[in-house]
PDB file of C-alpha atoms in Angstrom:
ATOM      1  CA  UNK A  14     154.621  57.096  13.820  1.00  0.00           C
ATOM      2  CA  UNK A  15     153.677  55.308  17.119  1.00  0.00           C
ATOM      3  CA  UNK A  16     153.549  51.672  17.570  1.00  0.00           C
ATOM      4  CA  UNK A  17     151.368  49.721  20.227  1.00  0.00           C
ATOM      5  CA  UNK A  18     153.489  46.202  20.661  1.00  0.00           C
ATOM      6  CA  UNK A  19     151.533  43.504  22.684  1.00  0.00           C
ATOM      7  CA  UNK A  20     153.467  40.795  24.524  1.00  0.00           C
ATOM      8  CA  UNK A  21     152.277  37.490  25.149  1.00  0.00           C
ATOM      9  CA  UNK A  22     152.181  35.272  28.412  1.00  0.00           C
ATOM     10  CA  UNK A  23     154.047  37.062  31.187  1.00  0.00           C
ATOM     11  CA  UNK A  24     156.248  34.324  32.725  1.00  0.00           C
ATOM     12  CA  UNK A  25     155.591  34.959  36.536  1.00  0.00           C
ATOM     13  CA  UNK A  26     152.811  36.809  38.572  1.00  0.00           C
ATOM     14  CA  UNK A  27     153.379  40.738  39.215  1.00  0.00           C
ATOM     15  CA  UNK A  28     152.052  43.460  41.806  1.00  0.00           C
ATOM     16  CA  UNK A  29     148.658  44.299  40.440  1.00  0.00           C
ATOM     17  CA  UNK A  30     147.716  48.281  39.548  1.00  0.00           C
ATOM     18  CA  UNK A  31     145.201  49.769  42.322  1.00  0.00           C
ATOM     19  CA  UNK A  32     142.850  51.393  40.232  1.00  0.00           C
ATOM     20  CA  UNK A  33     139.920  51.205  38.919  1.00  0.00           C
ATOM     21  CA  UNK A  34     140.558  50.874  35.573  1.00  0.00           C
ATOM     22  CA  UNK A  35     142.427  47.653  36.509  1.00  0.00           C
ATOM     23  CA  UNK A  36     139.814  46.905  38.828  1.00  0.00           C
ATOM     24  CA  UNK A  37     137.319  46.651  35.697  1.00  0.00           C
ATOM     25  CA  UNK A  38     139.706  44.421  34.392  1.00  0.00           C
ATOM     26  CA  UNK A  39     139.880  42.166  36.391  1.00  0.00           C
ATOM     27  CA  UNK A  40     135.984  42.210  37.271  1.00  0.00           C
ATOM     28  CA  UNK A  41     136.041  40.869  33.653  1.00  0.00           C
ATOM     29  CA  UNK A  42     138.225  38.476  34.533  1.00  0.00           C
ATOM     30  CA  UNK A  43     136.492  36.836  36.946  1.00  0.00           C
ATOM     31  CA  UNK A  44     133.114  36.970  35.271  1.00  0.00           C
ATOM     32  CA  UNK A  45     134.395  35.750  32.336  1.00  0.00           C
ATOM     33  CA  UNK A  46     137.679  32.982  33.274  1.00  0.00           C
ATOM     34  CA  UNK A  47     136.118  32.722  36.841  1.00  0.00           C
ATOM     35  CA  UNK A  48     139.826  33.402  37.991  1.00  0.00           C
ATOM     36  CA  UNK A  49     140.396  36.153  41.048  1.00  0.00           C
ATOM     37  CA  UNK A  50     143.387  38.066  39.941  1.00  0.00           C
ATOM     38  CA  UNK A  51     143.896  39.560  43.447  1.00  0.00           C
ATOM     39  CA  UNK A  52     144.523  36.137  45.261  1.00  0.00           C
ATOM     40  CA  UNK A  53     145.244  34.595  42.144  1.00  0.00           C
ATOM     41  CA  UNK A  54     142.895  31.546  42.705  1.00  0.00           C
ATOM     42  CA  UNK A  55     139.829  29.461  40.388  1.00  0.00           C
ATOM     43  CA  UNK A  56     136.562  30.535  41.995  1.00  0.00           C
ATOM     44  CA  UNK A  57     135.279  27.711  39.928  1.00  0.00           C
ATOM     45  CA  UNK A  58     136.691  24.580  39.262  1.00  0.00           C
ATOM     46  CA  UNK A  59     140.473  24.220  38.289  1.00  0.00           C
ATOM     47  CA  UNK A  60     142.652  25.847  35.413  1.00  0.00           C
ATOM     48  CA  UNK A  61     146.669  25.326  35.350  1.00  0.00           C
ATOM     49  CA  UNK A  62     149.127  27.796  36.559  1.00  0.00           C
ATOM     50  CA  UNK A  63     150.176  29.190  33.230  1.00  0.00           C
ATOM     51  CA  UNK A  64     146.648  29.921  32.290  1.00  0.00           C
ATOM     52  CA  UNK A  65     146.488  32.318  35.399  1.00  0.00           C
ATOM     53  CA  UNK A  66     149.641  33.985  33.559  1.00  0.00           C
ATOM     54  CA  UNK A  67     147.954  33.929  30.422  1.00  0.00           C
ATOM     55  CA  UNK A  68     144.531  35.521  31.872  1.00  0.00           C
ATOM     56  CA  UNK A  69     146.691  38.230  33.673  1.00  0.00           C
ATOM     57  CA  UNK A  70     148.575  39.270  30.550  1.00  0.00           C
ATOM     58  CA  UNK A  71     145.630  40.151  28.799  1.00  0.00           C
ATOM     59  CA  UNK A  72     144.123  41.721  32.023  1.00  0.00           C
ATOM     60  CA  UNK A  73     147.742  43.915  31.922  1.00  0.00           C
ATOM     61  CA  UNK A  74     147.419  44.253  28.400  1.00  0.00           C
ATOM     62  CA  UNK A  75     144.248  45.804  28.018  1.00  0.00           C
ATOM     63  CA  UNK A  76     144.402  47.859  30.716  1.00  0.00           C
ATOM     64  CA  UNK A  77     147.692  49.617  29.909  1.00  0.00           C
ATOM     65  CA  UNK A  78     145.558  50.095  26.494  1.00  0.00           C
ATOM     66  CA  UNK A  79     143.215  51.882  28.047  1.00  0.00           C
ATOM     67  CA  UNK A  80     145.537  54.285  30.228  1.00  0.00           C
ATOM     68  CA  UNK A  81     147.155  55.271  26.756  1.00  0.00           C
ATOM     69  CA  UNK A  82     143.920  56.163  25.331  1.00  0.00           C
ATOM     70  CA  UNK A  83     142.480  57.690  28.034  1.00  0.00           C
ATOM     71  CA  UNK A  84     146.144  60.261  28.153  1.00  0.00           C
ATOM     72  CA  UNK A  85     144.803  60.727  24.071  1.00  0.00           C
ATOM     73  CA  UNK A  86     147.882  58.265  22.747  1.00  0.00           C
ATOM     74  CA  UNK A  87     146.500  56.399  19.552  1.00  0.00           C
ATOM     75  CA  UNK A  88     148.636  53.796  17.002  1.00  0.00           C
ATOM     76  CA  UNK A  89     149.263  54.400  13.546  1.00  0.00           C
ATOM     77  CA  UNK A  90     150.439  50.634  13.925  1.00  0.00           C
ATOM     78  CA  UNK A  91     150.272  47.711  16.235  1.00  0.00           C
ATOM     79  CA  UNK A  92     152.224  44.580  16.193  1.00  0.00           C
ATOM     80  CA  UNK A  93     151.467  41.093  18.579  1.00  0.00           C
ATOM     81  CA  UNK A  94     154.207  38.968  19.683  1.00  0.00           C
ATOM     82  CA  UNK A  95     152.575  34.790  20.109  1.00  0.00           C
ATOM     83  CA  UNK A  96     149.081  35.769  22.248  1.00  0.00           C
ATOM     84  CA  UNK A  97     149.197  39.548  22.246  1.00  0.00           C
ATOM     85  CA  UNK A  98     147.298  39.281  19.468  1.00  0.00           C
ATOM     86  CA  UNK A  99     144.189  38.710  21.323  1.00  0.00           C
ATOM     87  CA  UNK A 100     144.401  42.580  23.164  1.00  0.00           C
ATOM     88  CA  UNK A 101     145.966  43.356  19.713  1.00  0.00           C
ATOM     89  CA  UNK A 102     143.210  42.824  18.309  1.00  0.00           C
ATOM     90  CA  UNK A 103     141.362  44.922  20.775  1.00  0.00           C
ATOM     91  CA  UNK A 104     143.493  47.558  19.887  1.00  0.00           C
ATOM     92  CA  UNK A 105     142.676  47.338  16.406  1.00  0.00           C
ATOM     93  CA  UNK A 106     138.812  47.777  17.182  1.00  0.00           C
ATOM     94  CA  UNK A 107     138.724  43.871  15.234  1.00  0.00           C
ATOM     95  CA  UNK A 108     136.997  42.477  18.456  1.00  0.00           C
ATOM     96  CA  UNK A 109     135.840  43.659  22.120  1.00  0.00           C
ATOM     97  CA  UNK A 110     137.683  43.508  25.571  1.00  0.00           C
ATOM     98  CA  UNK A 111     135.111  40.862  26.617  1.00  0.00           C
ATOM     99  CA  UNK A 112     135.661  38.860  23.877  1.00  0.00           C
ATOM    100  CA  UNK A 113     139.429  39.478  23.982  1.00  0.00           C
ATOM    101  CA  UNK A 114     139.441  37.777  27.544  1.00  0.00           C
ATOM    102  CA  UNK A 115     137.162  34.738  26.836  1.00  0.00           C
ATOM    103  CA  UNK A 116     139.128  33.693  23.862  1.00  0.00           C
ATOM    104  CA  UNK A 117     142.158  33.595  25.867  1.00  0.00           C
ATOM    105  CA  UNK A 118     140.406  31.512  28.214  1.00  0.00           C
ATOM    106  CA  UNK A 119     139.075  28.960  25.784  1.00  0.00           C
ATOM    107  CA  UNK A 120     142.628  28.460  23.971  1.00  0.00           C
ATOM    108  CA  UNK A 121     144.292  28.628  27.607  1.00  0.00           C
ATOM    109  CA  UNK A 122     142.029  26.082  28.363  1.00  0.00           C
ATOM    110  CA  UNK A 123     142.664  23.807  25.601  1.00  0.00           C
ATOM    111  CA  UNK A 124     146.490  24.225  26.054  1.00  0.00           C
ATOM    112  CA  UNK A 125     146.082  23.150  29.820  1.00  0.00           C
ATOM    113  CA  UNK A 126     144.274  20.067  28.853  1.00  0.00           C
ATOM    114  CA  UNK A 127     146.960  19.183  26.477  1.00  0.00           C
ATOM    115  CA  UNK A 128     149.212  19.322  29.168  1.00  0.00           C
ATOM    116  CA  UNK A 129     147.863  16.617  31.146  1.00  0.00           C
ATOM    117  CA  UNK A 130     149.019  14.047  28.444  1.00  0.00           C
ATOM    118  CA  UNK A 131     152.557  14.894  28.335  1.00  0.00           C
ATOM    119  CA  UNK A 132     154.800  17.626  30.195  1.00  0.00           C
ATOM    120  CA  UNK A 133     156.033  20.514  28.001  1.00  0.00           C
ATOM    121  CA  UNK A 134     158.555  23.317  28.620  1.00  0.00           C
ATOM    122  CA  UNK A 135     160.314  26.333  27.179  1.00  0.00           C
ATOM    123  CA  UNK A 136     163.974  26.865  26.719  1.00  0.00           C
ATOM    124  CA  UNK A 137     165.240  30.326  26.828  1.00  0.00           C
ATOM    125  CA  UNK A 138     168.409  30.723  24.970  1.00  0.00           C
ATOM    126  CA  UNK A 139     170.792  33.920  25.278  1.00  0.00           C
ATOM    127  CA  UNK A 140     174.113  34.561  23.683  1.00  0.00           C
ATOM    128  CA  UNK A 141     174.448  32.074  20.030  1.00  0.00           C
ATOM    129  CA  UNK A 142     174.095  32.582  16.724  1.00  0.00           C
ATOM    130  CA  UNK A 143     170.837  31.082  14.986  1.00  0.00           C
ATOM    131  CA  UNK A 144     172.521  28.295  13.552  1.00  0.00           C
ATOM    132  CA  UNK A 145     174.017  26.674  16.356  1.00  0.00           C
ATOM    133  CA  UNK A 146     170.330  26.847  18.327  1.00  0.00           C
ATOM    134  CA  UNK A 147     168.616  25.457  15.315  1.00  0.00           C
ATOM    135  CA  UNK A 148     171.609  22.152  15.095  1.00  0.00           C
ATOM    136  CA  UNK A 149     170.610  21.948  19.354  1.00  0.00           C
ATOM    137  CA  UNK A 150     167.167  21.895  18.914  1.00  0.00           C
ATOM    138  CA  UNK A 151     167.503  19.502  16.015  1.00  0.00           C
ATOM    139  CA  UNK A 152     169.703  17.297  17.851  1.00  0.00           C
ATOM    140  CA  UNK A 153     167.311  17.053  21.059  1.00  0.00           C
ATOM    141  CA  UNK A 154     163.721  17.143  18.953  1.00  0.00           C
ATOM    142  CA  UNK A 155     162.771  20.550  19.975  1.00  0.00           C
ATOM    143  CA  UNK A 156     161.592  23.214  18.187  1.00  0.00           C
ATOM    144  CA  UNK A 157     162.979  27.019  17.398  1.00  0.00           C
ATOM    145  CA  UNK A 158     159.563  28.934  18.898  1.00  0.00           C
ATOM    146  CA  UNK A 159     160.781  32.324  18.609  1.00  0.00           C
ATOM    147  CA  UNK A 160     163.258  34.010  17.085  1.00  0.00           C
ATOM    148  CA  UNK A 161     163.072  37.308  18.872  1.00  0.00           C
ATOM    149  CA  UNK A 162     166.767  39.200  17.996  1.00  0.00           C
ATOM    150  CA  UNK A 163     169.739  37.216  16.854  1.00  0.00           C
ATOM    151  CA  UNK A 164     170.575  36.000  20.056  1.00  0.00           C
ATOM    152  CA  UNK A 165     167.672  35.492  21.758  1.00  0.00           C
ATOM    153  CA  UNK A 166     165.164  32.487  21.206  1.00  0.00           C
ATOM    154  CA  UNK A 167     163.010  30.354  23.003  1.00  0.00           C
ATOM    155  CA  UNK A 168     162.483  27.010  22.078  1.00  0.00           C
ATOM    156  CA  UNK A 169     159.774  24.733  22.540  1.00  0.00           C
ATOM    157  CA  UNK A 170     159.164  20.724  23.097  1.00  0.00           C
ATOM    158  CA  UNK A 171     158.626  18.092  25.750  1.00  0.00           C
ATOM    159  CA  UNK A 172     160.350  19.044  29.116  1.00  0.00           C
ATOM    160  CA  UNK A 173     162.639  16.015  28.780  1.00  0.00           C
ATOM    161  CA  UNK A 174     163.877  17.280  25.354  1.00  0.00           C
ATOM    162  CA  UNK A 175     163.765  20.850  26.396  1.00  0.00           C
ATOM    163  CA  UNK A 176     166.106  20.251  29.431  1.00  0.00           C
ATOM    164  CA  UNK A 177     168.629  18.190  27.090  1.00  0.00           C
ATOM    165  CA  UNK A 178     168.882  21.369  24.691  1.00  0.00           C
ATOM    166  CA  UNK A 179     169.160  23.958  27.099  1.00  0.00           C
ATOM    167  CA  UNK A 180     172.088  21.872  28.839  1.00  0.00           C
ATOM    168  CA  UNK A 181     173.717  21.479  25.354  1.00  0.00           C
ATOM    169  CA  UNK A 182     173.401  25.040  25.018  1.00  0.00           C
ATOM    170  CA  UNK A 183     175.384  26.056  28.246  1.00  0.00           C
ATOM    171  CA  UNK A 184     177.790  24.116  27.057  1.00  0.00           C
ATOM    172  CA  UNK A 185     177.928  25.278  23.558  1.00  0.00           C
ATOM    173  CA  UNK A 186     178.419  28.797  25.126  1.00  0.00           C
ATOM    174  CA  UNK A 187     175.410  30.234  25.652  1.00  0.00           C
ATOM    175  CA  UNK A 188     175.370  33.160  27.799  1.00  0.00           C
ATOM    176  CA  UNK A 189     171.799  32.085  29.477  1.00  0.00           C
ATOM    177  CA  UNK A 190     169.805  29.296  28.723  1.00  0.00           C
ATOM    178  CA  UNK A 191     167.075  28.208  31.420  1.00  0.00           C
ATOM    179  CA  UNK A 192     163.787  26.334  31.011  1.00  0.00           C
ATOM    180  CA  UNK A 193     160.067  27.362  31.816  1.00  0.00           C
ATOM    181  CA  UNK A 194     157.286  24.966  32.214  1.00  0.00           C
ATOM    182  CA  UNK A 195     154.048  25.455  29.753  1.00  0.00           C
ATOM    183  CA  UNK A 196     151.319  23.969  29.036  1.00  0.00           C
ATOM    184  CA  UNK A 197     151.483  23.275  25.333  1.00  0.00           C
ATOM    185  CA  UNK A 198     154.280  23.514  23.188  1.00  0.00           C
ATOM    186  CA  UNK A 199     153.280  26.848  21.566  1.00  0.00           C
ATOM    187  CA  UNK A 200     154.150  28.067  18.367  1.00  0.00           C
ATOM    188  CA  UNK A 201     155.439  24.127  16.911  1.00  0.00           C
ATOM    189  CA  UNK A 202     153.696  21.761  14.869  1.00  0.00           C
ATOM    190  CA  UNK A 203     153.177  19.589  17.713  1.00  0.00           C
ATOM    191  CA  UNK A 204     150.179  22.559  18.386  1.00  0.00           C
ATOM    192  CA  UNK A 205     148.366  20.291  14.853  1.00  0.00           C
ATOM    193  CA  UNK A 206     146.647  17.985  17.579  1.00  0.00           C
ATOM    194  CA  UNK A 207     144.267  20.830  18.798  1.00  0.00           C
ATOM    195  CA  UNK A 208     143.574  22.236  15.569  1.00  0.00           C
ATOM    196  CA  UNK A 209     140.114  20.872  15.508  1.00  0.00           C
ATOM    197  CA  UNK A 210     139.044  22.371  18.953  1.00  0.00           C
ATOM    198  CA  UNK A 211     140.895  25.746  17.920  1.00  0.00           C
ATOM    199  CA  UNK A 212     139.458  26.114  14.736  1.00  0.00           C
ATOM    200  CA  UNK A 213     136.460  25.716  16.429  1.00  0.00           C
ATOM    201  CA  UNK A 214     137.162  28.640  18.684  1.00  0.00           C
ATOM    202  CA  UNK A 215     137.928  31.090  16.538  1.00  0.00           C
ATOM    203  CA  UNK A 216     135.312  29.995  14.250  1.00  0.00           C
ATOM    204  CA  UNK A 217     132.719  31.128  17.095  1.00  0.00           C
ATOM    205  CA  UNK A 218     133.668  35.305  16.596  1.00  0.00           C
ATOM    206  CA  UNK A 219     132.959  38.071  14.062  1.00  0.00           C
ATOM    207  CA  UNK A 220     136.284  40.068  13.713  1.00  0.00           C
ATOM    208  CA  UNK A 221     135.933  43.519  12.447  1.00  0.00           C
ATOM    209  CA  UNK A 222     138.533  45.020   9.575  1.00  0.00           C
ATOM    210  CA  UNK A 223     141.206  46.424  11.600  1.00  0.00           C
ATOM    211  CA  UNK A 224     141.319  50.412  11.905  1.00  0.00           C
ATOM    212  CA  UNK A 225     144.999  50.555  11.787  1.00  0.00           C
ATOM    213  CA  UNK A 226     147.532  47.813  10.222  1.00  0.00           C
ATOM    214  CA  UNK A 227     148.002  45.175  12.669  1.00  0.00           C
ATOM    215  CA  UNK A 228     151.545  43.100  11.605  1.00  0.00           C
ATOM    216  CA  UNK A 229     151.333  39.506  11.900  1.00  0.00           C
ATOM    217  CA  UNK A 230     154.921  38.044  13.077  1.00  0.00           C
ATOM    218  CA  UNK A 231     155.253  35.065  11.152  1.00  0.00           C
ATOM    219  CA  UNK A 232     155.446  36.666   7.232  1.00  0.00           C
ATOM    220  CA  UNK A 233     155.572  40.994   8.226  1.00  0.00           C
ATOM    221  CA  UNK A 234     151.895  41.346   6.617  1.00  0.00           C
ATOM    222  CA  UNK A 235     149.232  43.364   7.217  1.00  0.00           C
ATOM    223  CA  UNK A 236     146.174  41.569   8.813  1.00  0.00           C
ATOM    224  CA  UNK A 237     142.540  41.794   7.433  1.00  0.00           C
ATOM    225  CA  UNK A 238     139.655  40.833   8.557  1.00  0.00           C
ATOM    226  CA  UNK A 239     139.863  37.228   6.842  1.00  0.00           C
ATOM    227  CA  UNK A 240     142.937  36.642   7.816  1.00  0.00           C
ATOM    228  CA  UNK A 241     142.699  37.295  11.189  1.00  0.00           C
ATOM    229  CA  UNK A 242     141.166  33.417  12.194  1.00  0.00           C
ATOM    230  CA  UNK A 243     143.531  31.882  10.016  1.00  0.00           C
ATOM    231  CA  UNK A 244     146.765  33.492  11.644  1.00  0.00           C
ATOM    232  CA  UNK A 245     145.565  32.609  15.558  1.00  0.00           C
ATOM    233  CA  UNK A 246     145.330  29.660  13.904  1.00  0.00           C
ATOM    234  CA  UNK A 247     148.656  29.004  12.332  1.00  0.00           C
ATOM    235  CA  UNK A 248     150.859  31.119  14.787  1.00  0.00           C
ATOM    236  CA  UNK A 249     150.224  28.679  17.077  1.00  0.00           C
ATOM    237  CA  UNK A 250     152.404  26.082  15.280  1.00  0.00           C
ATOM    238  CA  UNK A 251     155.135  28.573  13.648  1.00  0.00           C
ATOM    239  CA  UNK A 252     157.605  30.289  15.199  1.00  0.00           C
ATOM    240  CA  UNK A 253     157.092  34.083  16.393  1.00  0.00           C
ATOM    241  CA  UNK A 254     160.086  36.626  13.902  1.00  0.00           C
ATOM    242  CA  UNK A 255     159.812  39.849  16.205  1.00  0.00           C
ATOM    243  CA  UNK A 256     163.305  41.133  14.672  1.00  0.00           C
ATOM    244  CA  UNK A 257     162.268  40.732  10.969  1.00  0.00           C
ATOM    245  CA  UNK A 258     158.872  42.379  12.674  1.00  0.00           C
ATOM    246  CA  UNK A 259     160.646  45.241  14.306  1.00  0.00           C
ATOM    247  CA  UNK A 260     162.976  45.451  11.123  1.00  0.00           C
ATOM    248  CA  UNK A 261     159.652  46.052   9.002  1.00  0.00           C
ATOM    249  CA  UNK A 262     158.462  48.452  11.639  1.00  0.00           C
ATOM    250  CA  UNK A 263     160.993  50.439  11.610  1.00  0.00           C
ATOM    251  CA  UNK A 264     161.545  50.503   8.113  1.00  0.00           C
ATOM    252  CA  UNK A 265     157.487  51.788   7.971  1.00  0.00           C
ATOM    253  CA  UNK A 266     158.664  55.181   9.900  1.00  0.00           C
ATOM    254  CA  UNK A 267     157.691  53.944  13.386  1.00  0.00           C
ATOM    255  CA  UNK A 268     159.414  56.271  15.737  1.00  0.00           C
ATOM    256  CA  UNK A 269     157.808  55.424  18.958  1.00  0.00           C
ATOM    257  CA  UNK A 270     157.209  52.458  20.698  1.00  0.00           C
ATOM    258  CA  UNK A 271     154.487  51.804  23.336  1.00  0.00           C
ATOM    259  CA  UNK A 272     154.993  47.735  25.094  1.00  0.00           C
ATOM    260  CA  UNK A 273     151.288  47.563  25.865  1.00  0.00           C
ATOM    261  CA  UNK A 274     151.319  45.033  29.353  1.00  0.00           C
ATOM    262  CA  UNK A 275     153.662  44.125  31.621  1.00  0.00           C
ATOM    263  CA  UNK A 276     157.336  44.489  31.667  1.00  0.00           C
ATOM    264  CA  UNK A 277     159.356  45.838  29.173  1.00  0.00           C
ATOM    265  CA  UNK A 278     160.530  42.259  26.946  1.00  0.00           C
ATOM    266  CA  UNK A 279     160.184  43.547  23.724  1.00  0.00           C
ATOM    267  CA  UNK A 280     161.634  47.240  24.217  1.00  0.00           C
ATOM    268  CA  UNK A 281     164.463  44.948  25.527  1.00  0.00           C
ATOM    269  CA  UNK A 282     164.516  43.104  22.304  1.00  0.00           C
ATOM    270  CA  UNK A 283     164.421  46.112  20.257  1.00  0.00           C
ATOM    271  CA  UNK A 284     167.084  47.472  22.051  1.00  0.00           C
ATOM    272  CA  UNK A 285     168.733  44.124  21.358  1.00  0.00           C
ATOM    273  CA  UNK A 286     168.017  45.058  17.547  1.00  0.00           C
ATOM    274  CA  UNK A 287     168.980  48.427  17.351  1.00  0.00           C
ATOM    275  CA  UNK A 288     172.455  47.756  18.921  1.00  0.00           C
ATOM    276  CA  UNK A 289     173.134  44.762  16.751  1.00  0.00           C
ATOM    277  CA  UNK A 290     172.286  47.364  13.447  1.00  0.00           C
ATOM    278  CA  UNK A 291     175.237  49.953  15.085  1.00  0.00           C
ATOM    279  CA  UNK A 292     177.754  47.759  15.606  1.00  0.00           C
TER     280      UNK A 292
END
């Protein structure tokens, strides 16, 4: 069985495919986010730095789906990881590449004007157990964001907090732990503020019943059609699980993984995974 994975926001800018495929892409881009991938500037008006990232992980996203159609590669499953699930759903025939890039826009959008009311950051922990990460994050008034293997997580929180946690965790014996600016804290319940505008936005689209299971990373279930406005909703506020996702994914028959945009994070994680399940 063959799995299409979708990352979320890529966490700096990369070299851009010169094609024309990706040349469509980001022609959509622009028309649609009014953002010029190439020089990586607004044509009109402003929009924060991490909603370029966000606009160019879709832009990656959908078209490394369409090189693996056009070479005839199709998935028996597909599985999102925090805003894949907007090409995800793409993917899953649910909703359209146009469509796909706007909503992106409008929650970007809403994130970035969260983040002119109070400074927000990620915290990239590498190298403890869950336990200790979820006392640091308690301690410091952060939140666990994702739990992607069992010793990897980001967390999430105001910058302040964030920085406080992540030095706790080098000194707790963390093999990494760094911080990333962002405009929102993602995937907390501090995200319960913009529920009215983001209800709102995915209100506004008619979502197809997916033509292949699509696995939601917060409980391992299958998607429908209903449920898909509800989830965008709520995995906004909960943490992402990708091991318990790749655990159920693998436990499904999937023998073949495809990381559908840029960079290889969640092979990496899987990898992560598969060694912890050896040893």
């Amino acid at each position: 069985m063959i799995c299409f994975m979708f990352p979320g926001q890529p966490l700096s800018r990369a070299a851009l495919p010169d094609d024309a495929e990706f040349e469509q892409m980001a022609e959509l881009v622009r028309r649609v986010a009014h953002l010029d991938l190439e020089s990586f500037q607004w044509l009109d008006g402003e929009g924060s730095e991490e909603l370029k990232l966000q606009m160019l992980g879709v832009a990656q996203s959908l078209y490394r789906l369409r090189l693996l159609r056009s070479q005839g590669v199709r998935p028996d499953l597909v599985a999102p990881h925090s805003m894949g699930i907007y090409p995800a759903l793409v993917a899953c025939g649910s909703i359209s590449e146009t469509e796909a890039v706007e909503i992106t826009w409008r929650v970007g959008s809403s994130f970035a004007r969260m983040a002119g009311r109070q400074q927000y950051a990620l915290g990239c922990v590498i190298g403890l157990a869950l336990e200790p990460v979820l006392a640091i994050a308690g301690k410091n008034e952060v939140h666990l964001a994702n739990h992607n293997s069992s010793r990897h997580f980001l967390l999430s929180g105001a910058r302040e907090k964030i920085d406080l946690a992540v030095t706790e965790a080098l000194e707790s014996g963390a093999f990494s732990a760094r911080s990333f600016n962002c405009d929102a804290p993602l995937h907390t319940p501090l995200m319960a503020q913009l529920e009215p505008e983001l209800l709102e936005i995915f209100g506004d689209y008619r979502y197809a019943e997916p033509a292949c299971p699509l696995l939601d990373h917060l409980n391992q279930n299958y998607l429908s059609c209903s449920d898909i406005p509800g989830f965008m909703l709520g995995e906004l506020s909960l943490p992402v699980y990708w091991e318990k996702s790749y655990r159920k994914l693998r436990a499904a028959g999937v023998k073949e993984f495809h990381e559908v945009g840029a960079g290889e994070a969640l092979k990496k994680f899987n990898r992560w995974i598969e060694a912890e399940c050896e040893s």
